[in-house]
Amino acid sequence: MFLGIGASYGTAKSGVGISAMSVLRPDLMMKCVVPVIMAGIIAIYGLVVSVLISGNLAVHMTLYQGFIQLGAGLSVGLAGLAAGFAIGIVGDAGVRGTAQQPRLFVGMILILIFAEVLGLYGLIVALIMNTQASQVAPGICSA
């Protein structure tokens, strides 16, 4: 859910910037669609983690496994929310700036990569946590 909010915010905010930029420089429109694509990738991280978590669900699970899987989902979700917000703000300002000075495009892409990697960090943490959820913690017997 958090990833969807982040991705939709990034898409909407960047889309507004692209629309405003296209009025002045319609030739740069397809080049400046990069922030929208990067915001969409954020949502894919949540899909990957949800498929992995749902594959480990069982009728009888330990409380440990449930909380680890909840933490994995929150990890990727909140990181994706932050990344989506960052991509939206940078994408909006970046494409508007690119319309005025095309040399800003490379700088915008670099900042977008750093914003995207925030979501990737959440994905990595969620994958590590999900791997640990399949193992039974010491001292906890499985039901």
PDB file of C-alpha atoms in Angstrom, residues 60-137:
ATOM      1  CA  HIS A  60       0.126 -22.302  11.493  1.00  0.00           C
ATOM      2  CA  MET A  61       2.942 -19.784  11.782  1.00  0.00           C
ATOM      3  CA  THR A  62       4.950 -18.609  14.731  1.00  0.00           C
ATOM      4  CA  LEU A  63       4.522 -15.091  16.012  1.00  0.00           C
ATOM      5  CA  TYR A  64       8.182 -14.553  15.155  1.00  0.00           C
ATOM      6  CA  GLN A  65       7.572 -15.363  11.486  1.00  0.00           C
ATOM      7  CA  GLY A  66       4.521 -13.113  11.331  1.00  0.00           C
ATOM      8  CA  PHE A  67       6.317 -10.114  12.781  1.00  0.00           C
ATOM      9  CA  ILE A  68       9.360 -10.628  10.570  1.00  0.00           C
ATOM     10  CA  GLN A  69       7.132 -10.711   7.500  1.00  0.00           C
ATOM     11  CA  LEU A  70       5.256  -7.621   8.704  1.00  0.00           C
ATOM     12  CA  GLY A  71       8.588  -5.867   9.189  1.00  0.00           C
ATOM     13  CA  ALA A  72       9.703  -6.895   5.706  1.00  0.00           C
ATOM     14  CA  GLY A  73       6.547  -5.442   4.182  1.00  0.00           C
ATOM     15  CA  LEU A  74       6.838  -2.228   6.163  1.00  0.00           C
ATOM     16  CA  SER A  75      10.516  -1.936   5.274  1.00  0.00           C
ATOM     17  CA  VAL A  76       9.965  -2.013   1.539  1.00  0.00           C
ATOM     18  CA  GLY A  77       6.720  -0.050   1.809  1.00  0.00           C
ATOM     19  CA  LEU A  78       8.002   2.905   3.796  1.00  0.00           C
ATOM     20  CA  ALA A  79      11.259   3.049   1.842  1.00  0.00           C
ATOM     21  CA  GLY A  80       9.223   3.062  -1.380  1.00  0.00           C
ATOM     22  CA  LEU A  81       6.971   5.792  -0.037  1.00  0.00           C
ATOM     23  CA  ALA A  82       9.986   7.984   0.687  1.00  0.00           C
ATOM     24  CA  ALA A  83      11.558   7.166  -2.680  1.00  0.00           C
ATOM     25  CA  GLY A  84       8.324   7.968  -4.525  1.00  0.00           C
ATOM     26  CA  PHE A  85       8.049  11.328  -2.806  1.00  0.00           C
ATOM     27  CA  ALA A  86      11.681  12.119  -3.636  1.00  0.00           C
ATOM     28  CA  ILE A  87      11.262  11.070  -7.267  1.00  0.00           C
ATOM     29  CA  GLY A  88       8.115  13.179  -7.608  1.00  0.00           C
ATOM     30  CA  ILE A  89       9.671  16.333  -6.209  1.00  0.00           C
ATOM     31  CA  VAL A  90      12.961  15.951  -8.091  1.00  0.00           C
ATOM     32  CA  GLY A  91      11.180  14.926 -11.289  1.00  0.00           C
ATOM     33  CA  ASP A  92       8.851  17.916 -11.220  1.00  0.00           C
ATOM     34  CA  ALA A  93      11.579  20.462 -10.585  1.00  0.00           C
ATOM     35  CA  GLY A  94      14.052  18.647 -12.840  1.00  0.00           C
ATOM     36  CA  VAL A  95      11.933  18.529 -15.973  1.00  0.00           C
ATOM     37  CA  ARG A  96      10.877  22.157 -15.534  1.00  0.00           C
ATOM     38  CA  GLY A  97      14.533  23.128 -15.175  1.00  0.00           C
ATOM     39  CA  THR A  98      15.498  20.995 -18.167  1.00  0.00           C
ATOM     40  CA  ALA A  99      13.035  22.967 -20.296  1.00  0.00           C
ATOM     41  CA  GLN A 100      14.920  26.151 -19.460  1.00  0.00           C
ATOM     42  CA  GLN A 101      18.449  24.684 -19.468  1.00  0.00           C
ATOM     43  CA  PRO A 102      18.840  21.283 -21.221  1.00  0.00           C
ATOM     44  CA  ARG A 103      22.216  20.681 -19.538  1.00  0.00           C
ATOM     45  CA  LEU A 104      20.345  20.062 -16.258  1.00  0.00           C
ATOM     46  CA  PHE A 105      19.063  16.732 -17.605  1.00  0.00           C
ATOM     47  CA  VAL A 106      22.133  14.714 -16.540  1.00  0.00           C
ATOM     48  CA  GLY A 107      22.050  16.195 -13.042  1.00  0.00           C
ATOM     49  CA  MET A 108      18.354  15.384 -12.745  1.00  0.00           C
ATOM     50  CA  ILE A 109      18.989  11.779 -13.749  1.00  0.00           C
ATOM     51  CA  LEU A 110      21.748  11.432 -11.128  1.00  0.00           C
ATOM     52  CA  ILE A 111      19.518  12.779  -8.370  1.00  0.00           C
ATOM     53  CA  LEU A 112      16.687  10.493  -9.513  1.00  0.00           C
ATOM     54  CA  ILE A 113      19.018   7.503  -9.289  1.00  0.00           C
ATOM     55  CA  PHE A 114      19.880   8.410  -5.706  1.00  0.00           C
ATOM     56  CA  ALA A 115      16.169   8.759  -4.919  1.00  0.00           C
ATOM     57  CA  GLU A 116      15.389   5.397  -6.550  1.00  0.00           C
ATOM     58  CA  VAL A 117      18.085   3.618  -4.582  1.00  0.00           C
ATOM     59  CA  LEU A 118      16.246   4.480  -1.340  1.00  0.00           C
ATOM     60  CA  GLY A 119      13.498   2.116  -2.432  1.00  0.00           C
ATOM     61  CA  LEU A 120      16.079  -0.465  -3.467  1.00  0.00           C
ATOM     62  CA  TYR A 121      17.573  -0.394   0.041  1.00  0.00           C
ATOM     63  CA  GLY A 122      14.141  -1.157   1.464  1.00  0.00           C
ATOM     64  CA  LEU A 123      13.789  -4.055  -0.978  1.00  0.00           C
ATOM     65  CA  ILE A 124      17.136  -5.509   0.082  1.00  0.00           C
ATOM     66  CA  VAL A 125      16.255  -5.264   3.777  1.00  0.00           C
ATOM     67  CA  ALA A 126      12.868  -6.874   3.103  1.00  0.00           C
ATOM     68  CA  LEU A 127      14.488  -9.759   1.197  1.00  0.00           C
ATOM     69  CA  ILE A 128      16.938 -10.365   4.046  1.00  0.00           C
ATOM     70  CA  MET A 129      14.124 -10.268   6.608  1.00  0.00           C
ATOM     71  CA  ASN A 130      11.939 -12.596   4.558  1.00  0.00           C
ATOM     72  CA  THR A 131      14.809 -15.076   4.335  1.00  0.00           C
ATOM     73  CA  GLN A 132      15.139 -14.979   8.126  1.00  0.00           C
ATOM     74  CA  ALA A 133      11.383 -15.523   8.569  1.00  0.00           C
ATOM     75  CA  SER A 134      11.640 -18.963   6.969  1.00  0.00           C
ATOM     76  CA  GLN A 135      14.142 -19.993   9.629  1.00  0.00           C
ATOM     77  CA  VAL A 136      12.862 -20.708  13.116  1.00  0.00           C
ATOM     78  CA  ALA A 137      14.443 -18.488  15.757  1.00  0.00           C
TER      79      ALA A 137
END
